[in-house]
Structure formats: C-alpha cells, structure tokens
Short mmCIF file of C-alpha atoms and ligand atoms in Angstrom, two decimals:
data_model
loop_
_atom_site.label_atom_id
_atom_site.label_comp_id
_atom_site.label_asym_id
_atom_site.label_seq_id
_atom_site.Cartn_x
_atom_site.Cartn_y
_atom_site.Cartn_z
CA UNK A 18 -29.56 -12.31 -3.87
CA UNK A 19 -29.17 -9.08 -2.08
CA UNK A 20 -27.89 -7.90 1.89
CA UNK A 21 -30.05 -10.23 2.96
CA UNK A 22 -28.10 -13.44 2.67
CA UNK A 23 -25.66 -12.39 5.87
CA UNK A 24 -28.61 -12.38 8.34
CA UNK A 25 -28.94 -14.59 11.02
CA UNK A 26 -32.55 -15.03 11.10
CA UNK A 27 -33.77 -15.86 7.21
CA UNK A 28 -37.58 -16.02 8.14
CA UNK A 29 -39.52 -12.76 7.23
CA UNK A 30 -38.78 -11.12 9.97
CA UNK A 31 -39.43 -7.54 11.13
CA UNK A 32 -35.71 -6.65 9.58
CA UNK A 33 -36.64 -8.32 6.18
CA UNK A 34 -38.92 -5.36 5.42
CA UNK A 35 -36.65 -2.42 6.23
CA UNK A 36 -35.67 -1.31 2.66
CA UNK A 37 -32.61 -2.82 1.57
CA UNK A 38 -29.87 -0.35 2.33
CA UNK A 39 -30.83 -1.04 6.13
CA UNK A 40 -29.82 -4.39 6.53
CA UNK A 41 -26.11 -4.68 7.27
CA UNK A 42 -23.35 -6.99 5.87
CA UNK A 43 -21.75 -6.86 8.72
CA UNK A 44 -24.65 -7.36 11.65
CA UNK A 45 -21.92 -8.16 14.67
CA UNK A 46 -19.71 -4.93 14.34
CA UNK A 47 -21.09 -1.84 16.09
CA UNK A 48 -21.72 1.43 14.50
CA UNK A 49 -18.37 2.47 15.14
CA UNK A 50 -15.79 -0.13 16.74
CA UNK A 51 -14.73 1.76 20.31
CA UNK A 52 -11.37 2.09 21.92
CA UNK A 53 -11.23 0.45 24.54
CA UNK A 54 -7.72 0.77 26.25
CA UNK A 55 -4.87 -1.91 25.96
CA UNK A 56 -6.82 -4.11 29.56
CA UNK A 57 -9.86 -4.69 26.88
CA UNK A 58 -10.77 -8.66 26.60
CA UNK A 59 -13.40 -7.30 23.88
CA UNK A 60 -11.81 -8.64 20.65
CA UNK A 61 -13.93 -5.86 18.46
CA UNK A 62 -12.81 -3.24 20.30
CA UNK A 63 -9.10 -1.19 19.75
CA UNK A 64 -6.80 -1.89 22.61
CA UNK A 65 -4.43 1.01 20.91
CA UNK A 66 -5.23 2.80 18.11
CA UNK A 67 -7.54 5.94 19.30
CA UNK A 68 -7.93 8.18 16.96
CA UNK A 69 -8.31 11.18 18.68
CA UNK A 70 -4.89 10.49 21.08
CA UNK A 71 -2.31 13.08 20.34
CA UNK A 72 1.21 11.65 19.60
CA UNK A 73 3.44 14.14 19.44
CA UNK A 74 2.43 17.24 17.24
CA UNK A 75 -0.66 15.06 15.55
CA UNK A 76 -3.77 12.82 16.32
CA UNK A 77 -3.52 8.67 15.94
CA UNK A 78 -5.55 9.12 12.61
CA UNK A 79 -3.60 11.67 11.34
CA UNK A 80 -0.54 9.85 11.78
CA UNK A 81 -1.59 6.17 10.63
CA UNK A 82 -3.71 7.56 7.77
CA UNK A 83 -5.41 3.67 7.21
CA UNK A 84 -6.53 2.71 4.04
CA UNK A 85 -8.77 -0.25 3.40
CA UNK A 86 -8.19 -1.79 0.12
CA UNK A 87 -11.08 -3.12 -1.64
CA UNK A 88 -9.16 -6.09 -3.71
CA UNK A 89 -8.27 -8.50 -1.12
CA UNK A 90 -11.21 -7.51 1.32
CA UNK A 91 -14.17 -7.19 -0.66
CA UNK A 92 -13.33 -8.76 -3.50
CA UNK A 93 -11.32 -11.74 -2.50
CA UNK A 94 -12.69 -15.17 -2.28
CA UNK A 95 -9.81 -17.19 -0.53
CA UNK A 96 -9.37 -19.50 -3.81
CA UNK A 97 -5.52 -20.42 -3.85
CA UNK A 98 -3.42 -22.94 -7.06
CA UNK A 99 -4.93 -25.63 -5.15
CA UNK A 100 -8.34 -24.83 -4.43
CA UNK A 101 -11.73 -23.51 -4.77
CA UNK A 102 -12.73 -19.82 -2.93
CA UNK A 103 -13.44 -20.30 0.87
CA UNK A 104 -15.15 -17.19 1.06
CA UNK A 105 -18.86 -16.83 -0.04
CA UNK A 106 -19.72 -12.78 0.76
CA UNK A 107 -23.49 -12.11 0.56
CA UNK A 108 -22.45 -8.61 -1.16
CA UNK A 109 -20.73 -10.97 -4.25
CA UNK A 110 -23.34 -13.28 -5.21
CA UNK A 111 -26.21 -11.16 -7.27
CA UNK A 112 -25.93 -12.71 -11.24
CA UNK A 113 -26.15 -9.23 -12.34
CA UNK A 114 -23.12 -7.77 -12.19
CA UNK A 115 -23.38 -4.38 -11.77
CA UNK A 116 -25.58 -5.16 -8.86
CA UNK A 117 -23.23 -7.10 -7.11
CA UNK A 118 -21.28 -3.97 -7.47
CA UNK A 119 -23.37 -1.77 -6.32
CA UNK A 120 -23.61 -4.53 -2.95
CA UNK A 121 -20.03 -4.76 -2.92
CA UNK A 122 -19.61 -1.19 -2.54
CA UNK A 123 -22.38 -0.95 0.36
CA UNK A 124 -20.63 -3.55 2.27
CA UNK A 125 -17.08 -1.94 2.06
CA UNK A 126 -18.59 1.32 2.81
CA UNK A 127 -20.13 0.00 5.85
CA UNK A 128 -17.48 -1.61 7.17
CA UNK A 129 -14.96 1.01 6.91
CA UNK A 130 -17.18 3.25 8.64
CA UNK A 131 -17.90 0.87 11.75
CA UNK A 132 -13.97 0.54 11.91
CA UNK A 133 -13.55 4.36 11.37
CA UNK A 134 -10.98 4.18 8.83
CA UNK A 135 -10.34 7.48 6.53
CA UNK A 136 -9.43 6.19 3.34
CA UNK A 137 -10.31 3.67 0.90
CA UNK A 138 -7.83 2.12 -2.62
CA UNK A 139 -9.12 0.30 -5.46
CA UNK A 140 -8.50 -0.72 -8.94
CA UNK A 141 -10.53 0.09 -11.67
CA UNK A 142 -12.08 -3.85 -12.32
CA UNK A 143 -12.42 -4.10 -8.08
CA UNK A 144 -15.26 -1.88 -8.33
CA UNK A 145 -16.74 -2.17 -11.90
CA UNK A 146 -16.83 -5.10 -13.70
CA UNK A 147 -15.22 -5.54 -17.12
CA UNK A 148 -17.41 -5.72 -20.27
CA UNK A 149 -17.49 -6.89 -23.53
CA UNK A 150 -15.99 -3.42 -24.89
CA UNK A 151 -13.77 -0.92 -23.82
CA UNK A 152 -16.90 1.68 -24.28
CA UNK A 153 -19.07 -0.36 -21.83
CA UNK A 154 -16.06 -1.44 -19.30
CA UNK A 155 -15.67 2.74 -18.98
CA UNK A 156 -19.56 3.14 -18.77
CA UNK A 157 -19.85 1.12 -15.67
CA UNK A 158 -16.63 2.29 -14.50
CA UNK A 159 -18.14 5.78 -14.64
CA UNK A 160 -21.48 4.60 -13.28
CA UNK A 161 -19.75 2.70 -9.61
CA UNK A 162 -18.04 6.12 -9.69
CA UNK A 163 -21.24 8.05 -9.24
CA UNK A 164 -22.03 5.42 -6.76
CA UNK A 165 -18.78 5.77 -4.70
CA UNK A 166 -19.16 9.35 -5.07
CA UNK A 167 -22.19 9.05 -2.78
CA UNK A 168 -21.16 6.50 -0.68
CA UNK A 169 -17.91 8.81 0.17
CA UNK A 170 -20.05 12.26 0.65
CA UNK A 171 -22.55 10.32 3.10
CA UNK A 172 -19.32 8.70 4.95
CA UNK A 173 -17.04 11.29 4.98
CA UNK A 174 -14.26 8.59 3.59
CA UNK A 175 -11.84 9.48 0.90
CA UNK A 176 -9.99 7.86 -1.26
CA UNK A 177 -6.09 7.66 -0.84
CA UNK A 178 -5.17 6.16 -4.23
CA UNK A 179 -7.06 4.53 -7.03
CA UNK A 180 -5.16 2.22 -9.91
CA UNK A 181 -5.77 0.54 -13.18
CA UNK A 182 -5.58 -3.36 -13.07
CA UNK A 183 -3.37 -3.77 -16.32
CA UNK A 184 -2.53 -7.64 -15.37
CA UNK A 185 -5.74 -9.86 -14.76
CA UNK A 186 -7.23 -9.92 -18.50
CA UNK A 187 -5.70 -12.40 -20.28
CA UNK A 188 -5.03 -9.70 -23.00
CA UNK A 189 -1.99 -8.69 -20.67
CA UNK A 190 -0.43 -12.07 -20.63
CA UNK A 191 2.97 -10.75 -22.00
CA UNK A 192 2.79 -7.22 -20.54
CA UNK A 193 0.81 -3.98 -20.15
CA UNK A 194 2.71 -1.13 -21.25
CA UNK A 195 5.89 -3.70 -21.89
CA UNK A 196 3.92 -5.37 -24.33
CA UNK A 197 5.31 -6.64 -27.62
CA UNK A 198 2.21 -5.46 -29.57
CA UNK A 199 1.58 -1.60 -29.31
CA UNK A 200 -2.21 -2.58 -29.43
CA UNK A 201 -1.90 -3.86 -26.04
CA UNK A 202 0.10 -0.82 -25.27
CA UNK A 203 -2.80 0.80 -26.44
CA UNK A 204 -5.14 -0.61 -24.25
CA UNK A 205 -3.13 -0.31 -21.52
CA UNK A 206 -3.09 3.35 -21.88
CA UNK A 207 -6.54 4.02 -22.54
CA UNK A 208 -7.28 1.69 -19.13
CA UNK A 209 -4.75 4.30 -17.48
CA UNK A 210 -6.35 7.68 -18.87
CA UNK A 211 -9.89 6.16 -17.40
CA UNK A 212 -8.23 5.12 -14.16
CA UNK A 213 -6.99 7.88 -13.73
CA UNK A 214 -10.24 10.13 -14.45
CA UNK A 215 -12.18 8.01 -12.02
CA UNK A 216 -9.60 8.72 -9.29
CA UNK A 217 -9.87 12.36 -9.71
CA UNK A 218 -13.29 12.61 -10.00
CA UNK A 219 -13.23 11.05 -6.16
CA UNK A 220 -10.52 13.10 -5.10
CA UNK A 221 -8.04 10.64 -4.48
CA UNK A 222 -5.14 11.81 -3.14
CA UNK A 223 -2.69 9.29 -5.13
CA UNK A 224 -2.62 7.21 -8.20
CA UNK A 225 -0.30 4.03 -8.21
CA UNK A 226 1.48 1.97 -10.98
CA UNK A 227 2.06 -1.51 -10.11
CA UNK A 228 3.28 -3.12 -12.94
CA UNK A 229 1.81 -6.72 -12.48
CA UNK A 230 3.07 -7.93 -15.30
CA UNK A 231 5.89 -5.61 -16.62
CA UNK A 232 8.26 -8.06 -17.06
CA UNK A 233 9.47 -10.87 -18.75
CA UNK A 234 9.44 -14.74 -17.89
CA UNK A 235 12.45 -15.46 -20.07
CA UNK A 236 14.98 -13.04 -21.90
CA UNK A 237 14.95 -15.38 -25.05
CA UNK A 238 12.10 -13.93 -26.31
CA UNK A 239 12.35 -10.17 -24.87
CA UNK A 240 13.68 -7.10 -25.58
CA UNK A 241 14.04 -6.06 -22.38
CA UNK A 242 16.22 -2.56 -23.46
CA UNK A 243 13.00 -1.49 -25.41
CA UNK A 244 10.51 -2.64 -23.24
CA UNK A 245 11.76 -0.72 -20.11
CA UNK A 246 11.48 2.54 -22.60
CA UNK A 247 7.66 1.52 -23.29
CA UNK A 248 7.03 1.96 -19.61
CA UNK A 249 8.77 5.17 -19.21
CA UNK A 250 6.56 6.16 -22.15
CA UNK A 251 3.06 4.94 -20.55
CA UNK A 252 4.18 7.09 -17.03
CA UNK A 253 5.05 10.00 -19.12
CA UNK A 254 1.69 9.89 -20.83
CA UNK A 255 0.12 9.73 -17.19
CA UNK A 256 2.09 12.27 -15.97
CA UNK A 257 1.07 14.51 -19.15
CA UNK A 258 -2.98 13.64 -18.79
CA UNK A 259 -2.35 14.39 -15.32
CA UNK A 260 -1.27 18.01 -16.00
CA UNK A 261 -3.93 18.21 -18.58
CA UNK A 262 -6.82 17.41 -16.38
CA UNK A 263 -5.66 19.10 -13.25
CA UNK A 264 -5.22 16.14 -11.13
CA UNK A 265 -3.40 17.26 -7.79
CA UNK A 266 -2.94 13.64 -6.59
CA UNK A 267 0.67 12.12 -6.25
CA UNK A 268 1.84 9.71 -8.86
CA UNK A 269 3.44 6.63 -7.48
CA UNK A 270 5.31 3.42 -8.38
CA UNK A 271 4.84 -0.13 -6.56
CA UNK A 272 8.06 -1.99 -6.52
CA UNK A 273 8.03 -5.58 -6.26
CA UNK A 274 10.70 -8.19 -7.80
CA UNK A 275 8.90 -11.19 -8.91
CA UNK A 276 5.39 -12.61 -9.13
CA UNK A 277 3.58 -12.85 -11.15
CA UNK A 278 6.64 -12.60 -13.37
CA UNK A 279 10.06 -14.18 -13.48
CA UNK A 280 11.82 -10.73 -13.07
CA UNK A 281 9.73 -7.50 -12.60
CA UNK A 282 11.61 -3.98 -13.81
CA UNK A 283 10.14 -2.22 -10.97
CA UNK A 284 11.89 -5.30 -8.53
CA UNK A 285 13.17 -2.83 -5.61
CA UNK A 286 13.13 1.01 -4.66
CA UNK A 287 16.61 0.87 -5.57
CA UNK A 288 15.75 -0.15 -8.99
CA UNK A 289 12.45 1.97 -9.41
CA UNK A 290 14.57 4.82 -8.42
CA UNK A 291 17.03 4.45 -11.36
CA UNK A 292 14.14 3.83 -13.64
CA UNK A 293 12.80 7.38 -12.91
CA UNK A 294 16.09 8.71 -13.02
CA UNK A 295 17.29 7.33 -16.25
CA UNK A 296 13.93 8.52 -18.11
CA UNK A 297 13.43 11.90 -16.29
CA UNK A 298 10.33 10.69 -13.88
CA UNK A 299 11.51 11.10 -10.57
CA UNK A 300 9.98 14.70 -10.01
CA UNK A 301 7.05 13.47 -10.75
CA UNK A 302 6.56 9.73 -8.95
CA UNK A 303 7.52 8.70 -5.47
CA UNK A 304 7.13 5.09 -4.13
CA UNK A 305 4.78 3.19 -2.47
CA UNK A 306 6.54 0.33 -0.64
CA UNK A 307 5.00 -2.71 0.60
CA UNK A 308 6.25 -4.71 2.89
CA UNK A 309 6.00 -8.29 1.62
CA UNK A 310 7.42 -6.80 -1.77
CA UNK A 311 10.57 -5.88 0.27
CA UNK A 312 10.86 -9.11 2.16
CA UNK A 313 10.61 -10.72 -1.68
CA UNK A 314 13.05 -8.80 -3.05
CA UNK A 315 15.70 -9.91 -0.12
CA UNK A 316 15.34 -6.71 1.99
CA UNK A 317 14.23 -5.36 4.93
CA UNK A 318 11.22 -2.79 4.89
CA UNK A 319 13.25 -0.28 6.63
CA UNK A 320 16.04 -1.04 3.97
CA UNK A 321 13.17 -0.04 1.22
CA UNK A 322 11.94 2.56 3.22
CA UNK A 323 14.99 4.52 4.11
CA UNK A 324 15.75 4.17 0.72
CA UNK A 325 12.99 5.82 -1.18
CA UNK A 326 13.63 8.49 1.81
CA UNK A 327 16.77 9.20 1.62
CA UNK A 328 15.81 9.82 -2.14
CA UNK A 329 12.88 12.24 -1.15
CA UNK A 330 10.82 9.63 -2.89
CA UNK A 331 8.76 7.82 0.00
CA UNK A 332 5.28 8.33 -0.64
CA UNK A 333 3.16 5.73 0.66
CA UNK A 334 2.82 2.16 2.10
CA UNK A 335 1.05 -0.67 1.42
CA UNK A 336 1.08 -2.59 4.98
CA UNK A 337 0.90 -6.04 5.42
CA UNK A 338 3.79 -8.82 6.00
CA UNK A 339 5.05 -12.40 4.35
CA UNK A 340 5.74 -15.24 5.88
CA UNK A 341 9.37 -16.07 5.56
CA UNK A 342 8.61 -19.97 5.91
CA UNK A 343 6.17 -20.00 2.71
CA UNK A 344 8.41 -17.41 1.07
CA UNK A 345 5.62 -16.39 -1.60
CA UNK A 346 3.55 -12.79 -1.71
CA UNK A 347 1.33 -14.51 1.22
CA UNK A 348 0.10 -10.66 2.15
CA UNK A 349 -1.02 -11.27 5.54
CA UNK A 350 -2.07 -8.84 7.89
CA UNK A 351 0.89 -7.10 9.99
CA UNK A 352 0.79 -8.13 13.13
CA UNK A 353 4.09 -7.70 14.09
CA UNK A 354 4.79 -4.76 16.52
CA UNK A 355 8.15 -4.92 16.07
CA UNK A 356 7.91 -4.14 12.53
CA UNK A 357 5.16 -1.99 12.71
CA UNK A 358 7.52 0.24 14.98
CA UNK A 359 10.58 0.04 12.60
CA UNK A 360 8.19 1.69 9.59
CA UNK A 361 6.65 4.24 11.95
CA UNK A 362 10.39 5.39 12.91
CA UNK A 363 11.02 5.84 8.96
CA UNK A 364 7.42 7.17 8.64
CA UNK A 365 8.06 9.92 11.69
CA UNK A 366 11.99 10.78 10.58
CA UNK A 367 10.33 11.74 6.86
CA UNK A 368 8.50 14.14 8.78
CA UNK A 369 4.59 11.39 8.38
CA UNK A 370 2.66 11.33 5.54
CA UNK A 371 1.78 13.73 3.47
CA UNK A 372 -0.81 12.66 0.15
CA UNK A 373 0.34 8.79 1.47
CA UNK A 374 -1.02 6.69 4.56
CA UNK A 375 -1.13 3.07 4.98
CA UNK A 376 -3.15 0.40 2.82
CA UNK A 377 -3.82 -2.75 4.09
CA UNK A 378 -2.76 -4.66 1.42
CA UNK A 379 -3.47 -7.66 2.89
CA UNK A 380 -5.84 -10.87 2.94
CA UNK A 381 -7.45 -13.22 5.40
CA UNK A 382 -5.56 -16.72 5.22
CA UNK A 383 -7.82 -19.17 3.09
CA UNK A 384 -9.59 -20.87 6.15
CA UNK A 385 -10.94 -17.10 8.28
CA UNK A 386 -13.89 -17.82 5.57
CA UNK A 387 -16.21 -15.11 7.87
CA UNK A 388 -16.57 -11.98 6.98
CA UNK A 389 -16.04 -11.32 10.50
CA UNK A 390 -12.63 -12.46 10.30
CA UNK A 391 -12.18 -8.99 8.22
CA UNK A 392 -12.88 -7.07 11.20
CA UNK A 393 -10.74 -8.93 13.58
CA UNK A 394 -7.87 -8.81 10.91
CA UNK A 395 -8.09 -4.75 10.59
CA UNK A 396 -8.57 -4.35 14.03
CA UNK A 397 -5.44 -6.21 15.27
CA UNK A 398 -3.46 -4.78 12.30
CA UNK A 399 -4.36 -1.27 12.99
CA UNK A 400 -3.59 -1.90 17.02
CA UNK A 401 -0.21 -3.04 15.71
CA UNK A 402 0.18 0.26 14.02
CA UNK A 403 -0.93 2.34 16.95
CA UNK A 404 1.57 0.73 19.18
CA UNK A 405 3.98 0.65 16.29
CA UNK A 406 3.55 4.55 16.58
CA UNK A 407 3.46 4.79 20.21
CA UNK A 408 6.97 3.09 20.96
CA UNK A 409 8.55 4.98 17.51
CA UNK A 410 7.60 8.29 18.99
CA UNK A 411 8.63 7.41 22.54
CA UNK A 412 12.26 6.31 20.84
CA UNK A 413 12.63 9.44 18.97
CA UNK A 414 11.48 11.68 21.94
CA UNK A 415 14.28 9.43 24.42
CA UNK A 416 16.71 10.27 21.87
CA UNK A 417 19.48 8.20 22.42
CA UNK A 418 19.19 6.01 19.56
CA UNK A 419 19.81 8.88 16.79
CA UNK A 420 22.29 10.14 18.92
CA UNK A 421 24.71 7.23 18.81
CA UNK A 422 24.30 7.18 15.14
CA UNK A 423 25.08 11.25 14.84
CA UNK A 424 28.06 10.35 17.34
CA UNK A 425 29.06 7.28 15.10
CA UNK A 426 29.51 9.71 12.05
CA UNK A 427 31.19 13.20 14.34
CA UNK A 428 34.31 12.90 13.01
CA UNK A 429 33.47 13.42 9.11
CA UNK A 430 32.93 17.19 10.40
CA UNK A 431 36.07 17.92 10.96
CA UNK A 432 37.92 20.12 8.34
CA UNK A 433 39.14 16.28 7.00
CA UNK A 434 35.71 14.87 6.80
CA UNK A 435 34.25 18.09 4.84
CA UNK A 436 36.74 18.02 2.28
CA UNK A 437 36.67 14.74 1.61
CA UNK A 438 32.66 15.17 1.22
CA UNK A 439 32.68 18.55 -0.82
CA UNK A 440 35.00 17.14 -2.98
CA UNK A 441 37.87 18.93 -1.68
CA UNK A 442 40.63 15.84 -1.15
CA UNK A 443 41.92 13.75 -3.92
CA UNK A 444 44.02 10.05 -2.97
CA UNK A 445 47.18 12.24 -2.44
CA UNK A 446 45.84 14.18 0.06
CA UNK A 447 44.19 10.87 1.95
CA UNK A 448 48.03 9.80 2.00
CA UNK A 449 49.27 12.34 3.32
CA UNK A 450 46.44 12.11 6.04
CA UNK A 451 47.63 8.59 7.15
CA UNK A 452 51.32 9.18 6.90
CA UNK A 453 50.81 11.88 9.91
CA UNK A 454 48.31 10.08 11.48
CA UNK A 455 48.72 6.54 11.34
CA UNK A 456 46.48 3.55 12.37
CA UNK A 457 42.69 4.05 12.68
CA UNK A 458 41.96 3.28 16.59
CA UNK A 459 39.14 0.32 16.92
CA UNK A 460 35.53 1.59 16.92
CA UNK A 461 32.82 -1.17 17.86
CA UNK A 462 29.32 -0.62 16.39
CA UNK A 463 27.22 -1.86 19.68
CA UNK A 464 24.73 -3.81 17.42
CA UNK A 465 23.92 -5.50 20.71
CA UNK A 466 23.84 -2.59 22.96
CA UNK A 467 21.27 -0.54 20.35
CA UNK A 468 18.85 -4.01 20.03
CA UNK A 469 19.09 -3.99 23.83
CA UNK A 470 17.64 -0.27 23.56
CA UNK A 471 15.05 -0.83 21.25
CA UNK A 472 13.75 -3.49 23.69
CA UNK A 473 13.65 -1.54 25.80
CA UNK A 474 10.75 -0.01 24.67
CA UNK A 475 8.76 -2.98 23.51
C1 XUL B 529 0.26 -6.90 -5.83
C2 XUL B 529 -0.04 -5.61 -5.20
C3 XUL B 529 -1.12 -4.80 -5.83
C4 XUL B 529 -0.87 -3.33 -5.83
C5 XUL B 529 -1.90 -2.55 -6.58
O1 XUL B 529 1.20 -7.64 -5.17
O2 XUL B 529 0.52 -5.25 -4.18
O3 XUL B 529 -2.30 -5.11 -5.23
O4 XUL B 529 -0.81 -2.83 -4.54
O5 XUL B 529 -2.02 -2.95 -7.90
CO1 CO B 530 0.34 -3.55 -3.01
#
C-alpha cells in the first residue's frame, strides 16, 4: 500500500491519478502551518512561536532550533507492555521494506516542512531497515541516505544529529560496547563507524551516544570496572574515525539513569561528566540532556542543565517531559511553560545553541492514534517553547533576578573571599577571621520573594 491509504475519499478520484509523490500523508495541515498570534482559536495554527520574531539579538528559529525526531513520530506505533500498536500510519504498511522506507521518509519530510521545523534526528534502523547481514543492513542504510539526501536539498531541512541504535537487536541484550563478548563489541563499533558516515554525509551537525543498554541488570554477573573502560574505548574510536573522516559535527553523550537497564553508567550529567573526565573525553563530547532523563534520575532539568554548563559541556536537548504520577520514561510532549521557560533561561545564560537545538523526543500517548494528533502535539510543544523563550528573555532583560543572586554572593570579593578562592587562606587564617569578627549576621534566601518574581512574568 502506498500514500494513498490516508485519503479521505478511496474511490478513483481525480487525486488518485496524480503520481504518487503528490498525494499527502498529512491532507489537513497546510503547506506551511501560519502564526497566528496568541487570540488564535485555530488549533493548527502557532499562537507563539514565529519564526521570523526577533528576541533579543536573534530570530524565534534561530533561538529554538526544533528538531523533529523520526523514532517516536514516524516510526512509533503506540504499542505499550500491555498492548498491541494504536497507531496504523499509511507511510508504515508497504510489505517491502525498503519501500515503506522510502514512504516513511516522504511523510516525515512533509510534515516537517508544513510545520516549518529546521532540523530533523534519527537512528540508523529509524530510517533503514535491518537485514540479514551487516553488508546489506549498511547497503540500505546507504541507499535511505541518498534518499534523505534529496529529500533535505528539496526542503532545505538539515539534520541536527544522527545516532546508531546499539540496543533494539536482541544481539545487544547484555550491552553494546559494555558487552561481555568483544564480538558484540565488534558489532557495535562497526554500527557506530556506519552511523556515523551516514550522518556526515547529511551534514548533521551532531552525533549522539545513548547508551541504551550500557549497563548492567545485576552486579553478580558484571564487571562493571572493565566494562565502563570498553565504553571509553568505543567513544575514543568515534572520536578517532571522526578526525579521520573530517566530520565537523559535535560528539555528544545522552545521560539517563535507568531503563531499559537496572543502572545505566551514563545515569546523570554529573556522572557522564566524570566518565569523560576519568578517560580523557571531555574535549571532545558535550551532553545532550533530556528532560524526562533528569526527572528519572531525581533531578530537576535546570539541575542537569546548569550542570553540563557550568562544565562548558551543554550541547543539546532532547525536549519532552515525564509524568511524575506514572514515574516511567513516559516522553510526552512539553507542554509545560513553566518549564519550558526554566531551560530557555539556561539555554540564553550559555549564550543559545550553537551545533545543538531542541529534539522532540517525545510521543503521542497510546490513544492520539491520528496522525493528526502529531501536528497538534508539535504545535503546542513548540508554542510552549516560544513562550518559554519569550518570558526567559523578558527575565534576563528585567534583570533583577541575576542580580539578587550576584548580590547573594558580593561579599566573597572582598580581599577575604578572594583568598579563600585563589587558594590563598588555610583553617588558621579562617580562625583568625572569626576571632576578630565574630558571629555571621542572619541572611534569608527569599525563596518566596524570587518565585513571586518569576510569576510575575508568567
Ligand atoms: C531513549 C532516548 C533515545 C535517545 C537516542 O530514552 O532518549 O531516543 O535520544 O538514542
Ligand atoms: Co533522547
């Protein structure tokens, strides 16, 4: 079955005989979804996010930098541990499977376009499916490549990262590159090298490393000391191949702390950040933090975020949000303007993006079964981004907010504050700082008062 299954009318009609790339997957959106100003009733139209609006030194789209990711929206089918996919996609039902490719990659071309988003992420087995060899897996990888290729020139989308999926095939049920048996390793690897070819060949601005399942389920049969060193290894090969073919994308690691595995190594920025440190990475990877990741790992985004920033090591986002009542990686679209201002503020203090932007790493809950729904899910989530921006800007241009934290921290530049930070004052001296100057006076930290201003702007 080809484009045609989405149509309303399934009689031969005059549409039936346009040639195939002419009938749409996604009939109801218009050409390009318009901006319609925040009084719009039109729910396929942006009430925010206008691309063109400057915000401070930049456009909207040059700020947001939105990413569609083609797992969960083109390639999801709403099946959950209890039941069967919801989702039946006219571009996924062909028997041959390099045409439902090729149809998958028409409808996710066409609907990023109508929504006007710039980028695009993918793994390797999103848009190519996996053969019998290795040889043939990388020949139709290769071959959706030249496809993509096309798709991106007529578009004018590009790709912000591209990935390897080293955790579906039941080959990687103990590991990728943390793998007992090198020959998985191996594998692994070679998945990597053609990953990463494929990405450059698009342009992609970014490669990630999620490490689905580089981890362990219990310690009684792992050897967790060696196979933390095995992943070092497999990121030091990428970063060499890398070099070696000229890729100018950034490198990036995914944290997350559990699922599919008991305990992930990668479980939190904090912990991804000693990983590079320990095996001499961290010049060449930053982070990509995603939100529902944090949340799992018993953090705030911001926490994650102004952590990989305060390491110069925020690189991208995947956005989306949990629900704290299911407490599992639900992924749902980020909705939340609240938290959608909380990143921007991180995302406009590290001075925005640079090779990052933000992936909607996110699905429609099992019962949106129409593909529809997709449009009124990246709609509302990129709105929630646009104001996200909007009231992050207008906090940072008011001020006040990183001026009571500068004024909360004066008094370490006194001459007694910069020694003790260069180094300069040992115990003794700290002593000798209390005997002549007694008991600290009582400083409150207006929790309140701040939440109060950040409402403010809501
Ligand atoms: C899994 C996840 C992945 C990565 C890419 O939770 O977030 O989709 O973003 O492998
Ligand atoms: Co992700």
């Amino acid at each position: 079955m080809g484009r045609e299954a989405l149509r309303k009318d399934e009689t031969a009609s005059e549409e039936a005989r346009k040639p195939e790339s002419d009938v749409p997957y996604f009939p109801d959106l218009p050409e390009r979804v318009p901006y319609e100003g925040p009084k719009s009733k039109n729910p396929l139209s942006f009430r925010h996010y206008d691309a063109s609006q400057t915000i401070g030194n930049k456009t909207m789209a040059e700020h947001l930098r939105f990413a569609i990711c083609y797992w969960h929206t083109f390639k999801g089918t709403g099946a959950d541990p209890f039941g069967a996919p919801t989702w039946i996609r006219a571009w996924d039902t062909s028997p041959d499977p390099m045409e439902r490719a090729r149809n998958t990659m028409d409808a996710a071309f066409e609907f990023m376009s109508k929504l006007g988003v710039p980028f695009w992420c993918f793994h390797d087995r999103d848009i190519a499916p996996e053969a019998d060899s290795f040889d043939q897996s990388t020949k139709n990888l290769q071959a959706m490549v030249e496809y993509a290729e096309e798709r991106q020139w007529e578009t004018g989308i590009n790709l912000l990262w591209g990935t390897a999926n080293l955790f579906s095939h039941p080959r990687y049920q103990s590991g990728a590159a943390t793998n007992p048996d090198p020959h998985v390793f191996a594998y692994a690897a070679a998945q990597v090298r053609r990953a990463m070819d494929a990405t450059h060949t698009l342009k992609g601005q970014g490669y990630v490393f999620w490490g689905g399942r580089e981890g362990y389920d219990t310690l009684l049969n792992t050897n967790m000391k060696q196979e933390r060193e095995q992943l070092a290894r497999l990121l030091h090969m990428a970063v060499d191949y890398k070099k070696e073919i000229g890729f100018q994308g950034q490198l990036y690691i995914e944290p997350k702390p559990m699922e599919p595995t008991k305990h992930q190594y990668d479980s939190d920025a904090e912990s991804c950040l000693n990983f590079l440190r320990e095996f001499d990475l961290l010049a060449h990877l930053k982070l990509n933090l995603e939100t529902n990741h944090a949340t799992l790992a018993g953090h705030t985004m911001v926490h994650e975020l102004q952590t990989a920033r305060n390491a110069n090591a925020l690189g991208s986002i995947d956005a989306n949000m949990g629900d704290t009542l299911l407490g599992w990686d639900t992924d749902q679209f980020p909705t939340n303007i609240y938290l959608t201002t909380e990143i921007m503020l991180e995302v406009l203090r590290m001075g925005g993006f640079t090779t990052g932007g933000l992936n909607f790493d996110a699905k429609l809950r099992r019962p949106s079964s129409d593909p529809i729904d997709l449009a009124y899910a990246h709609i509302g989530a990129m709105d929630a981004f646009a104001r996200g921006l909007q009231i992050a800007h207008a906090i940072q241009q008011d001020g006040r907010l990183d001026k009571f934290v500068k004024d909360r921290y004066a008094d370490w530049k006194s001459d007694f504050g910069q020694n003790i930070l260069a180094g300069k004052a040992n115990l003794a001296d700290c002593e000798s700082y209390i005997l002549n100057s007694g008991e600290p006076t009582q400083r409150s930290g207006r929790q309140e008062m701040l939440e109060n201003l950040i409402n403010g702007f809501m």
